mmCIF file of C-alpha atoms in Angstrom:
data_model
loop_
_atom_site.group_PDB
_atom_site.id
_atom_site.type_symbol
_atom_site.label_atom_id
_atom_site.label_comp_id
_atom_site.label_asym_id
_atom_site.label_seq_id
_atom_site.Cartn_x
_atom_site.Cartn_y
_atom_site.Cartn_z
ATOM 1 C CA MET A 1 67.489 112.140 139.525
ATOM 2 C CA ALA A 2 68.366 115.872 139.851
ATOM 3 C CA GLN A 3 65.715 117.948 141.428
ATOM 4 C CA ALA A 4 64.056 120.709 139.512
ATOM 5 C CA ALA A 5 65.465 124.151 140.293
ATOM 6 C CA ASN A 6 62.801 126.312 141.873
ATOM 7 C CA LEU A 7 60.385 126.162 139.014
ATOM 8 C CA THR A 8 57.260 128.394 139.230
ATOM 9 C CA GLY A 9 54.012 126.668 138.440
ATOM 10 C CA LEU A 10 50.562 127.886 137.545
ATOM 11 C CA VAL A 11 47.390 125.959 138.605
ATOM 12 C CA LEU A 12 44.008 126.964 136.951
ATOM 13 C CA SER A 13 40.995 125.370 138.478
ATOM 14 C CA GLY A 14 37.647 124.532 136.843
ATOM 15 C CA GLY A 15 34.416 126.425 136.857
ATOM 16 C CA GLY A 16 32.828 126.782 133.375
ATOM 17 C CA ALA A 17 32.136 130.456 132.596
ATOM 18 C CA ARG A 18 33.624 131.396 135.959
ATOM 19 C CA ALA A 19 37.143 130.830 134.400
ATOM 20 C CA ALA A 20 36.800 134.288 132.892
ATOM 21 C CA TYR A 21 38.005 135.485 136.279
ATOM 22 C CA GLN A 22 41.310 133.666 135.692
ATOM 23 C CA VAL A 23 41.742 135.602 132.425
ATOM 24 C CA GLY A 24 41.400 138.894 134.377
ATOM 25 C CA VAL A 25 44.090 137.748 136.857
ATOM 26 C CA LEU A 26 46.404 136.744 134.090
ATOM 27 C CA ARG A 27 46.001 140.092 132.371
ATOM 28 C CA GLY A 28 46.636 141.739 135.710
ATOM 29 C CA ILE A 29 49.872 139.739 136.089
ATOM 30 C CA ALA A 30 50.884 140.559 132.564
ATOM 31 C CA THR A 31 50.322 144.256 133.329
ATOM 32 C CA LEU A 32 52.511 144.090 136.436
ATOM 33 C CA LEU A 33 55.254 142.216 134.564
ATOM 34 C CA ARG A 34 55.653 145.169 132.242
ATOM 35 C CA ASP A 35 57.390 146.845 135.181
ATOM 36 C CA PRO A 36 61.065 147.212 133.986
ATOM 37 C CA ALA A 37 62.282 146.486 137.474
ATOM 38 C CA LEU A 38 61.220 142.859 137.159
ATOM 39 C CA GLY A 39 63.396 142.339 134.127
ATOM 40 C CA HIS A 40 60.850 140.079 132.522
ATOM 41 C CA SER A 41 61.687 139.539 128.876
ATOM 42 C CA GLY A 42 58.335 138.332 127.642
ATOM 43 C CA PRO A 43 57.952 134.480 127.906
ATOM 44 C CA LEU A 44 55.429 132.807 130.074
ATOM 45 C CA PRO A 45 56.571 133.295 133.718
ATOM 46 C CA PHE A 46 55.129 129.893 134.664
ATOM 47 C CA PRO A 47 57.266 127.123 133.266
ATOM 48 C CA VAL A 48 54.868 124.531 134.643
ATOM 49 C CA VAL A 49 51.259 124.997 133.719
ATOM 50 C CA CYS A 50 48.344 122.800 134.971
ATOM 51 C CA GLY A 51 44.703 123.238 134.275
ATOM 52 C CA THR A 52 41.341 121.507 134.916
ATOM 53 C CA SER A 53 38.022 121.919 133.160
ATOM 54 C CA ALA A 54 37.734 125.430 131.753
ATOM 55 C CA GLY A 55 40.976 126.191 133.469
ATOM 56 C CA ALA A 56 42.537 123.574 131.273
ATOM 57 C CA ILE A 57 41.523 125.550 128.188
ATOM 58 C CA ASN A 58 43.141 128.691 129.622
ATOM 59 C CA ALA A 59 46.226 126.698 130.549
ATOM 60 C CA VAL A 60 46.765 125.119 127.156
ATOM 61 C CA ALA A 61 46.143 128.427 125.352
ATOM 62 C CA LEU A 62 48.852 130.008 127.493
ATOM 63 C CA ALA A 63 51.270 127.110 126.884
ATOM 64 C CA ALA A 64 50.740 127.436 123.161
ATOM 65 C CA ASP A 65 51.854 131.087 123.482
ATOM 66 C CA ALA A 66 54.642 130.439 126.035
ATOM 67 C CA ASP A 67 57.069 132.519 124.054
ATOM 68 C CA ASP A 68 55.045 135.714 124.623
ATOM 69 C CA PHE A 69 52.965 135.951 127.854
ATOM 70 C CA GLN A 70 51.582 139.375 126.939
ATOM 71 C CA ARG A 71 50.294 138.068 123.579
ATOM 72 C CA GLY A 72 48.878 134.937 125.078
ATOM 73 C CA SER A 73 46.970 136.761 127.806
ATOM 74 C CA GLU A 74 45.645 139.329 125.334
ATOM 75 C CA ARG A 75 44.389 136.541 123.079
ATOM 76 C CA LEU A 76 42.575 134.946 126.004
ATOM 77 C CA GLU A 77 41.082 138.230 127.038
ATOM 78 C CA GLN A 78 39.851 138.838 123.431
ATOM 79 C CA VAL A 79 37.976 135.581 123.446
ATOM 80 C CA TRP A 80 36.526 135.734 127.018
ATOM 81 C CA ALA A 81 35.578 139.411 126.819
ATOM 82 C CA ASN A 82 33.495 138.865 123.660
ATOM 83 C CA PHE A 83 31.931 135.524 124.558
ATOM 84 C CA HIS A 84 28.425 134.398 123.531
ATOM 85 C CA ALA A 85 26.829 131.159 124.619
ATOM 86 C CA HIS A 86 26.487 129.964 121.014
ATOM 87 C CA GLN A 87 30.311 129.777 120.771
ATOM 88 C CA VAL A 88 30.335 127.172 123.581
ATOM 89 C CA TYR A 89 27.144 125.218 123.186
ATOM 90 C CA ARG A 90 24.120 125.206 120.937
ATOM 91 C CA SER A 91 21.766 127.798 122.299
ATOM 92 C CA ASP A 92 19.220 127.965 119.401
ATOM 93 C CA ALA A 93 15.722 126.555 119.908
ATOM 94 C CA LEU A 94 16.341 123.521 117.735
ATOM 95 C CA GLY A 95 19.549 122.720 119.523
ATOM 96 C CA ILE A 96 17.935 122.985 122.956
ATOM 97 C CA MET A 97 15.063 120.857 121.757
ATOM 98 C CA GLN A 98 17.446 118.117 120.615
ATOM 99 C CA THR A 99 19.427 118.041 123.859
ATOM 100 C CA GLY A 100 18.126 119.836 126.973
ATOM 101 C CA ALA A 101 14.389 119.566 126.306
ATOM 102 C CA ARG A 102 14.627 115.910 125.399
ATOM 103 C CA TRP A 103 16.974 115.277 128.345
ATOM 104 C CA LEU A 104 14.520 116.872 130.832
ATOM 105 C CA GLY A 105 11.637 115.203 129.049
ATOM 106 C CA GLY A 106 13.235 111.875 129.527
ATOM 107 C CA PHE A 107 13.162 112.391 133.235
ATOM 108 C CA ALA A 108 9.513 113.259 133.230
ATOM 109 C CA PHE A 109 8.082 110.993 130.486
ATOM 110 C CA GLY A 110 10.767 108.555 129.595
ATOM 111 C CA TRP A 111 8.723 105.661 130.924
ATOM 112 C CA LEU A 112 6.077 106.523 128.428
ATOM 113 C CA LEU A 113 8.207 107.416 125.395
ATOM 114 C CA LYS A 114 10.184 104.238 124.505
ATOM 115 C CA GLY A 115 11.816 106.111 121.636
ATOM 116 C CA LEU A 116 13.856 108.169 124.196
ATOM 117 C CA VAL A 117 15.468 104.975 125.393
ATOM 118 C CA ARG A 118 16.785 104.209 121.889
ATOM 119 C CA SER A 119 17.931 107.757 121.141
ATOM 120 C CA ARG A 120 18.415 109.356 124.529
ATOM 121 C CA PRO A 121 20.384 112.612 124.585
ATOM 122 C CA ARG A 122 23.823 112.431 126.111
ATOM 123 C CA SER A 123 23.800 115.756 127.972
ATOM 124 C CA LEU A 124 21.864 118.880 128.739
ATOM 125 C CA LEU A 125 23.738 120.906 126.168
ATOM 126 C CA ASP A 126 25.593 120.243 122.924
ATOM 127 C CA ASN A 127 29.164 121.581 123.073
ATOM 128 C CA GLN A 128 30.136 121.062 119.447
ATOM 129 C CA PRO A 129 30.616 124.834 119.012
ATOM 130 C CA LEU A 130 33.335 124.631 121.715
ATOM 131 C CA ALA A 131 35.096 122.002 119.712
ATOM 132 C CA ARG A 132 35.290 124.314 116.760
ATOM 133 C CA LEU A 133 36.454 127.204 118.883
ATOM 134 C CA LEU A 134 39.277 125.163 120.371
ATOM 135 C CA GLY A 135 40.468 124.278 116.881
ATOM 136 C CA GLU A 136 40.615 127.970 116.003
ATOM 137 C CA LEU A 137 41.983 129.352 119.296
ATOM 138 C CA ILE A 138 44.986 127.050 120.053
ATOM 139 C CA ASP A 139 48.067 126.094 118.091
ATOM 140 C CA TYR A 140 48.837 122.683 119.735
ATOM 141 C CA ARG A 141 52.057 122.404 117.723
ATOM 142 C CA GLY A 142 53.329 125.476 119.607
ATOM 143 C CA ILE A 143 53.339 123.572 122.853
ATOM 144 C CA THR A 144 55.798 121.067 121.403
ATOM 145 C CA ARG A 145 57.929 123.856 120.059
ATOM 146 C CA HIS A 146 58.068 125.668 123.381
ATOM 147 C CA LEU A 147 58.938 122.497 125.285
ATOM 148 C CA ARG A 148 61.824 121.910 123.013
ATOM 149 C CA SER A 149 63.093 125.491 123.250
ATOM 150 C CA GLY A 150 62.858 125.535 127.040
ATOM 151 C CA LYS A 151 60.218 128.343 127.240
ATOM 152 C CA LEU A 152 57.918 125.698 128.741
ATOM 153 C CA ALA A 153 58.871 122.892 131.169
ATOM 154 C CA ALA A 154 55.638 121.000 131.522
ATOM 155 C CA LEU A 155 51.905 121.154 130.823
ATOM 156 C CA ALA A 156 49.205 119.074 132.444
ATOM 157 C CA VAL A 157 45.408 118.586 131.857
ATOM 158 C CA CYS A 158 43.193 116.592 134.261
ATOM 159 C CA ALA A 159 40.113 114.522 133.412
ATOM 160 C CA SER A 160 38.016 111.936 135.151
ATOM 161 C CA SER A 161 37.147 108.551 133.570
ATOM 162 C CA TYR A 162 33.560 107.562 133.705
ATOM 163 C CA SER A 163 34.635 104.114 132.521
ATOM 164 C CA THR A 164 36.958 103.198 135.416
ATOM 165 C CA GLY A 165 36.355 105.948 138.015
ATOM 166 C CA ARG A 166 40.024 106.988 137.902
ATOM 167 C CA HIS A 167 41.248 110.593 137.885
ATOM 168 C CA VAL A 168 43.904 111.000 135.158
ATOM 169 C CA THR A 169 46.502 113.716 134.611
ATOM 170 C CA PHE A 170 47.589 113.883 130.961
ATOM 171 C CA TYR A 171 50.894 115.680 130.685
ATOM 172 C CA GLN A 172 53.686 116.788 128.345
ATOM 173 C CA SER A 173 57.081 117.514 129.754
ATOM 174 C CA ARG A 174 60.409 118.764 128.455
ATOM 175 C CA ARG A 175 62.380 116.412 130.706
ATOM 176 C CA ARG A 176 61.793 112.897 131.972
ATOM 177 C CA VAL A 177 59.252 112.670 134.795
ATOM 178 C CA ILE A 178 58.310 109.541 136.814
ATOM 179 C CA ASP A 179 54.611 108.827 136.177
ATOM 180 C CA TRP A 180 52.838 108.874 139.516
ATOM 181 C CA THR A 181 50.051 106.671 140.677
ATOM 182 C CA ARG A 182 47.861 107.168 143.677
ATOM 183 C CA SER A 183 44.622 105.628 144.864
ATOM 184 C CA GLN A 184 42.129 106.008 141.925
ATOM 185 C CA ARG A 185 44.410 108.528 140.177
ATOM 186 C CA LEU A 186 47.321 108.294 137.760
ATOM 187 C CA ALA A 187 49.438 110.410 135.415
ATOM 188 C CA VAL A 188 50.016 109.522 131.706
ATOM 189 C CA ARG A 189 52.433 111.253 129.315
ATOM 190 C CA ASP A 190 50.462 112.179 126.162
ATOM 191 C CA ARG A 191 50.332 114.848 123.486
ATOM 192 C CA ILE A 192 47.638 117.359 124.641
ATOM 193 C CA SER A 193 44.912 117.944 122.104
ATOM 194 C CA ALA A 194 41.477 119.471 121.741
ATOM 195 C CA GLU A 195 39.983 116.093 122.745
ATOM 196 C CA HIS A 196 41.722 116.303 126.082
ATOM 197 C CA LEU A 197 40.232 119.774 126.590
ATOM 198 C CA LEU A 198 36.716 118.669 125.667
ATOM 199 C CA ALA A 199 37.069 115.829 128.205
ATOM 200 C CA SER A 200 38.510 117.982 130.980
ATOM 201 C CA SER A 201 35.745 120.628 130.508
ATOM 202 C CA ALA A 202 32.788 118.210 130.208
ATOM 203 C CA ILE A 203 30.734 119.486 133.182
ATOM 204 C CA PRO A 204 28.838 116.453 134.476
ATOM 205 C CA PHE A 205 25.248 116.166 132.993
ATOM 206 C CA VAL A 206 25.712 119.531 131.214
ATOM 207 C CA PHE A 207 28.264 118.544 128.463
ATOM 208 C CA PRO A 208 28.796 115.084 126.842
ATOM 209 C CA ALA A 209 31.629 112.723 127.857
ATOM 210 C CA GLN A 210 34.638 112.533 125.560
ATOM 211 C CA SER A 211 36.438 109.361 124.381
ATOM 212 C CA LEU A 212 40.233 109.230 124.945
ATOM 213 C CA ALA A 213 42.814 106.567 124.568
ATOM 214 C CA LEU A 214 44.272 105.281 127.768
ATOM 215 C CA GLU A 215 46.592 102.295 128.207
ATOM 216 C CA GLY A 216 45.804 100.864 124.815
ATOM 217 C CA HIS A 217 41.966 101.255 124.912
ATOM 218 C CA GLN A 218 39.282 103.870 124.795
ATOM 219 C CA GLU A 219 37.628 105.331 127.919
ATOM 220 C CA PHE A 220 35.003 107.990 128.329
ATOM 221 C CA PHE A 221 36.053 111.017 130.370
ATOM 222 C CA GLY A 222 34.324 113.895 131.909
ATOM 223 C CA ASP A 223 35.210 117.052 133.881
ATOM 224 C CA GLY A 224 38.552 116.876 135.601
ATOM 225 C CA SER A 225 37.309 118.496 138.760
ATOM 226 C CA MET A 226 35.386 115.341 139.568
ATOM 227 C CA ARG A 227 37.212 113.099 142.001
ATOM 228 C CA GLN A 228 40.152 115.534 141.997
ATOM 229 C CA VAL A 229 41.275 115.274 145.573
ATOM 230 C CA ALA A 230 44.650 117.111 145.054
ATOM 231 C CA PRO A 231 44.420 119.799 142.372
ATOM 232 C CA ILE A 232 47.870 121.183 143.140
ATOM 233 C CA SER A 233 49.553 117.833 143.056
ATOM 234 C CA PRO A 234 50.349 117.654 139.267
ATOM 235 C CA ALA A 235 52.276 120.887 139.400
ATOM 236 C CA ILE A 236 54.415 119.601 142.292
ATOM 237 C CA HIS A 237 55.038 116.245 140.545
ATOM 238 C CA LEU A 238 56.120 118.111 137.436
ATOM 239 C CA GLY A 239 58.795 120.003 139.440
ATOM 240 C CA ALA A 240 57.155 123.259 140.639
ATOM 241 C CA THR A 241 58.292 124.520 144.061
ATOM 242 C CA ARG A 242 56.540 127.869 143.824
ATOM 243 C CA ILE A 243 52.925 127.839 142.633
ATOM 244 C CA VAL A 244 50.408 130.491 141.686
ATOM 245 C CA VAL A 245 46.927 129.090 142.174
ATOM 246 C CA ILE A 246 43.968 130.929 140.506
ATOM 247 C CA GLY A 247 40.595 129.820 141.693
ATOM 248 C CA ALA A 248 37.143 130.364 140.148
ATOM 249 C CA GLY A 249 35.350 130.897 143.440
ATOM 250 C CA ARG A 250 36.031 132.208 146.906
ATOM 251 C CA VAL A 251 38.521 129.698 148.369
ATOM 252 C CA HIS A 252 37.805 130.528 152.029
ATOM 253 C CA GLN A 253 34.058 131.150 151.907
ATOM 254 C CA SER A 254 32.742 133.103 154.896
ATOM 255 C CA GLU A 255 29.214 132.646 156.104
ATOM 256 C CA ASP A 256 28.425 136.327 155.781
ATOM 257 C CA GLU A 257 24.950 135.692 154.409
ATOM 258 C CA ARG A 258 22.238 134.175 156.483
ATOM 259 C CA PRO A 259 19.270 132.318 154.863
ATOM 260 C CA GLY A 260 15.775 133.648 155.076
ATOM 261 C CA PRO A 261 12.700 131.540 155.776
ATOM 262 C CA PRO A 262 13.222 127.898 154.733
ATOM 263 C CA VAL A 263 12.225 127.123 151.145
ATOM 264 C CA TYR A 264 12.561 123.702 149.633
ATOM 265 C CA PRO A 265 15.484 123.840 147.149
ATOM 266 C CA SER A 266 14.826 123.858 143.367
ATOM 267 C CA LEU A 267 16.626 121.389 141.043
ATOM 268 C CA ALA A 268 18.753 124.360 139.912
ATOM 269 C CA GLN A 269 19.789 125.183 143.461
ATOM 270 C CA VAL A 270 20.729 121.497 144.154
ATOM 271 C CA ALA A 271 22.613 121.353 140.838
ATOM 272 C CA GLY A 272 24.455 124.634 141.614
ATOM 273 C CA HIS A 273 25.428 123.352 145.057
ATOM 274 C CA ALA A 274 26.716 120.084 143.543
ATOM 275 C CA LEU A 275 28.824 121.892 140.963
ATOM 276 C CA SER A 276 30.335 124.194 143.643
ATOM 277 C CA SER A 277 31.303 121.091 145.614
ATOM 278 C CA ILE A 278 32.980 119.640 142.540
ATOM 279 C CA PHE A 279 34.749 122.859 141.482
ATOM 280 C CA LEU A 280 35.606 124.487 144.742
ATOM 281 C CA ASP A 281 35.826 122.247 147.721
ATOM 282 C CA SER A 282 38.828 120.022 146.672
ATOM 283 C CA LEU A 283 40.950 123.139 145.868
ATOM 284 C CA SER A 284 40.232 124.644 149.272
ATOM 285 C CA ALA A 285 41.079 121.406 151.034
ATOM 286 C CA ASP A 286 44.306 120.937 149.019
ATOM 287 C CA ILE A 287 45.499 124.530 149.896
ATOM 288 C CA GLU A 288 44.906 123.806 153.530
ATOM 289 C CA ARG A 289 46.733 120.464 153.301
ATOM 290 C CA LEU A 290 49.719 122.146 151.629
ATOM 291 C CA GLU A 291 49.840 124.811 154.347
ATOM 292 C CA ARG A 292 49.819 122.107 157.052
ATOM 293 C CA VAL A 293 52.707 120.238 155.282
ATOM 294 C CA ASN A 294 54.700 123.514 155.088
ATOM 295 C CA ARG A 295 54.138 124.229 158.733
ATOM 296 C CA THR A 296 55.172 120.727 159.698
ATOM 297 C CA LEU A 297 58.365 120.929 157.576
ATOM 298 C CA ALA A 298 59.295 124.219 159.226
ATOM 299 C CA LEU A 299 59.440 122.444 162.573
ATOM 300 C CA LEU A 300 62.004 119.822 161.304
ATOM 301 C CA ASP A 301 65.718 120.284 161.080
ATOM 302 C CA ASP A 302 67.597 119.654 157.751
ATOM 303 C CA ALA A 303 68.093 115.929 158.427
ATOM 304 C CA GLY A 304 64.453 115.506 159.321
ATOM 305 C CA ARG A 305 63.272 117.215 156.126
ATOM 306 C CA ALA A 306 65.624 115.058 154.115
ATOM 307 C CA ARG A 307 64.207 111.927 155.600
ATOM 308 C CA SER A 308 60.634 113.040 154.889
ATOM 309 C CA HIS A 309 61.108 113.165 151.057
ATOM 310 C CA LEU A 310 58.959 116.300 151.164
ATOM 311 C CA ARG A 311 59.852 119.830 150.218
ATOM 312 C CA PRO A 312 58.206 123.096 151.117
ATOM 313 C CA ILE A 313 55.956 124.581 148.426
ATOM 314 C CA GLU A 314 55.453 128.368 148.317
ATOM 315 C CA THR A 315 52.081 129.347 147.043
ATOM 316 C CA LEU A 316 50.260 132.497 146.021
ATOM 317 C CA VAL A 317 46.464 131.890 145.947
ATOM 318 C CA ILE A 318 44.372 134.437 143.941
ATOM 319 C CA ALA A 319 40.600 133.921 144.181
ATOM 320 C CA PRO A 320 37.552 136.197 143.601
ATOM 321 C CA SER A 321 36.951 138.875 146.275
ATOM 322 C CA GLN A 322 33.228 138.755 145.462
ATOM 323 C CA ARG A 323 30.637 135.988 145.191
ATOM 324 C CA LEU A 324 30.341 135.065 141.575
ATOM 325 C CA ASP A 325 26.845 133.748 141.877
ATOM 326 C CA VAL A 326 25.703 137.146 143.045
ATOM 327 C CA LEU A 327 27.328 138.687 140.021
ATOM 328 C CA ALA A 328 25.892 136.040 137.755
ATOM 329 C CA GLU A 329 22.342 136.839 138.922
ATOM 330 C CA ARG A 330 22.568 140.254 137.279
ATOM 331 C CA HIS A 331 23.310 138.699 133.853
ATOM 332 C CA VAL A 332 20.921 135.652 133.702
ATOM 333 C CA GLY A 333 18.745 137.746 131.302
ATOM 334 C CA GLU A 334 21.509 137.901 128.791
ATOM 335 C CA LEU A 335 21.365 134.181 128.056
ATOM 336 C CA PRO A 336 19.519 133.270 124.782
ATOM 337 C CA ARG A 337 15.845 132.848 125.268
ATOM 338 C CA PRO A 338 15.765 129.071 124.547
ATOM 339 C CA VAL A 339 18.448 128.605 127.194
ATOM 340 C CA ARG A 340 16.604 130.791 129.786
ATOM 341 C CA THR A 341 13.419 128.890 129.050
ATOM 342 C CA MET A 342 15.042 125.535 129.633
ATOM 343 C CA LEU A 343 16.798 126.710 132.821
ATOM 344 C CA SER A 344 13.604 128.287 134.206
ATOM 345 C CA ALA A 345 12.040 124.825 134.086
ATOM 346 C CA ILE A 346 14.512 123.674 136.718
ATOM 347 C CA GLY A 347 14.384 126.793 138.890
ATOM 348 C CA VAL A 348 16.758 129.390 137.462
ATOM 349 C CA VAL A 349 14.793 132.670 137.677
ATOM 350 C CA PRO A 350 15.754 136.307 137.292
ATOM 351 C CA ARG A 351 16.535 138.428 140.259
ATOM 352 C CA SER A 352 13.603 140.203 141.823
ATOM 353 C CA SER A 353 14.165 143.630 143.307
ATOM 354 C CA GLY A 354 13.567 144.154 146.977
ATOM 355 C CA ARG A 355 14.983 140.723 148.079
ATOM 356 C CA ARG A 356 17.530 140.877 150.796
ATOM 357 C CA ARG A 357 20.319 138.568 151.841
ATOM 358 C CA ARG A 358 21.824 138.552 148.375
ATOM 359 C CA ALA A 359 23.898 135.352 148.489
ATOM 360 C CA ALA A 360 21.173 133.178 149.877
ATOM 361 C CA ALA A 361 18.573 134.693 147.603
ATOM 362 C CA ALA A 362 20.796 134.295 144.512
ATOM 363 C CA ALA A 363 21.442 130.588 145.303
ATOM 364 C CA ALA A 364 17.706 130.016 145.788
ATOM 365 C CA ARG A 365 17.022 131.417 142.388
ATOM 366 C CA GLY A 366 19.520 129.182 140.735
ATOM 367 C CA ALA A 367 22.218 131.779 140.107
ATOM 368 C CA THR A 368 24.952 129.421 141.225
ATOM 369 C CA LEU A 369 24.102 127.002 138.421
ATOM 370 C CA ALA A 370 23.819 129.932 135.967
ATOM 371 C CA SER A 371 27.238 131.204 137.000
ATOM 372 C CA TYR A 372 28.865 128.158 135.336
ATOM 373 C CA LEU A 373 26.867 128.402 132.107
ATOM 374 C CA LEU A 374 26.775 132.165 131.540
ATOM 375 C CA PHE A 375 29.162 132.433 128.528
ATOM 376 C CA GLU A 376 27.900 135.912 127.785
ATOM 377 C CA ARG A 377 30.240 138.861 127.494
ATOM 378 C CA GLY A 378 28.336 141.027 130.073
ATOM 379 C CA TYR A 379 29.142 138.406 132.774
ATOM 380 C CA THR A 380 32.528 137.244 131.511
ATOM 381 C CA GLY A 381 33.632 140.797 131.004
ATOM 382 C CA GLU A 382 32.716 141.707 134.578
ATOM 383 C CA LEU A 383 34.707 138.683 135.840
ATOM 384 C CA ILE A 384 37.748 139.724 133.814
ATOM 385 C CA GLN A 385 37.541 143.228 135.343
ATOM 386 C CA LEU A 386 37.207 141.685 138.860
ATOM 387 C CA GLY A 387 40.283 139.464 138.335
ATOM 388 C CA LEU A 388 42.282 142.422 137.065
ATOM 389 C CA ALA A 389 41.232 144.516 140.040
ATOM 390 C CA ASP A 390 41.996 141.778 142.553
ATOM 391 C CA VAL A 391 45.556 141.450 141.209
ATOM 392 C CA LEU A 392 46.175 145.201 141.212
ATOM 393 C CA ALA A 393 44.869 145.442 144.754
ATOM 394 C CA ARG A 394 47.581 142.951 145.804
ATOM 395 C CA ARG A 395 50.190 144.516 143.608
ATOM 396 C CA ALA A 396 53.101 144.419 146.099
ATOM 397 C CA GLU A 397 52.360 140.773 147.165
ATOM 398 C CA VAL A 398 52.115 139.562 143.551
ATOM 399 C CA LEU A 399 55.226 141.366 142.465
ATOM 400 C CA ALA A 400 57.212 140.001 145.421
ATOM 401 C CA PHE A 401 56.259 136.482 144.486
ATOM 402 C CA LEU A 402 56.892 136.839 140.771
ATOM 403 C CA ARG A 403 60.094 138.820 140.927
ATOM 404 C CA ALA A 404 62.954 137.243 138.954
ATOM 405 C CA PRO A 405 61.116 133.974 138.093
ATOM 406 C CA PRO A 406 63.454 131.116 137.057
ATOM 407 C CA SER A 407 63.446 130.064 133.476
ATOM 408 C CA ALA A 408 62.248 126.742 132.176
ATOM 409 C CA GLY A 409 65.710 126.187 130.620
ATOM 410 C CA SER A 410 67.094 125.574 134.138
ATOM 411 C CA MET A 411 64.837 122.552 134.703
ATOM 412 C CA GLY A 412 66.418 119.314 135.795
ATOM 413 C CA ASP A 413 64.568 116.021 135.965
ATOM 414 C CA ALA A 414 61.557 116.423 138.214
ATOM 415 C CA THR A 415 61.470 114.473 141.417
ATOM 416 C CA ASP A 416 58.348 112.716 142.741
ATOM 417 C CA ARG A 417 56.680 113.916 145.840
ATOM 418 C CA PRO A 418 54.010 111.868 147.630
ATOM 419 C CA CYS A 419 50.743 113.889 147.266
#
């Protein structure tokens, strides 16, 4: 098959409320692309778009507006800058009692309350409000239109099957792509829908699993960041040779904060640590692996590179310049009272003045867990501004990478690359 012609891809990682940072980065890129010197006419500058978890929601929203990147990024900003928790999950007292309180009560008293066994809650929070929001936010038919017109080359959303343990990439593509299969992961051509987004963004324990059809039967899926060993791989398989990666946490985390006296970790601290492992570690490892492959290919001559069946992938990684758990700690008090009450039971507590070692103290007070659930505009608005500032601070680098991006219309059949 013919190889894709230097397609630019976009990879948006997971992270719950942290994905507001991605929206700020996208608005920053949209602002830079207004530069007449770029000659950008308006469509999405990333013909290949891949997203996981909350990043999948941003990815699909962009793909639905692929004919006008400025409009698409502005719509995302409008939603994320005005978020309230009740738009994503039930945050009223009754809703919390029906899910989170019963869920935690099941841990403590389930052996006494046999009724909990028969009607056990499925998750800590009820995300039905998110299902309604996705129906209002995204025109899924627009994705098909833009694939046909050539303004979009491919779209991928990742989810993890609780039923089989496999990591699945659901994708739509303008041209024929060879479905790829690796150990415990596979790709399936499908029409992306709100159900795929609910599955991809179902943070383990926090949101309920979503049923999806796969290979002629139904399976239950959860957050696509779980068991995702190669987050950049779908974009490469779909033909991208130049990829912008937007993370939802510091990719190369420096140990600039030292812990204070040892204190046994709360459940919230353990949960936050686990979620960070799910959302951040695989992306960091995949970026490092990609850099090693590029360095190895640079040592080979043309014949050696041809025999390897690999090709160099140029990447631009944009990740927060500040710790998002530290930022989240300032906004915990903005969560609805029933949510704060529930989270306080597992160790999420407001920041106390006078504590030093900000990062370690924030983690100890459960701010890392809160940073994934804080769908409140004070926090999401601050993340948008951080993303915008981070892009503008790297203006020359970002412009150099994005200058004269190729169009989706030049896409040939994508070739497979072992990843």
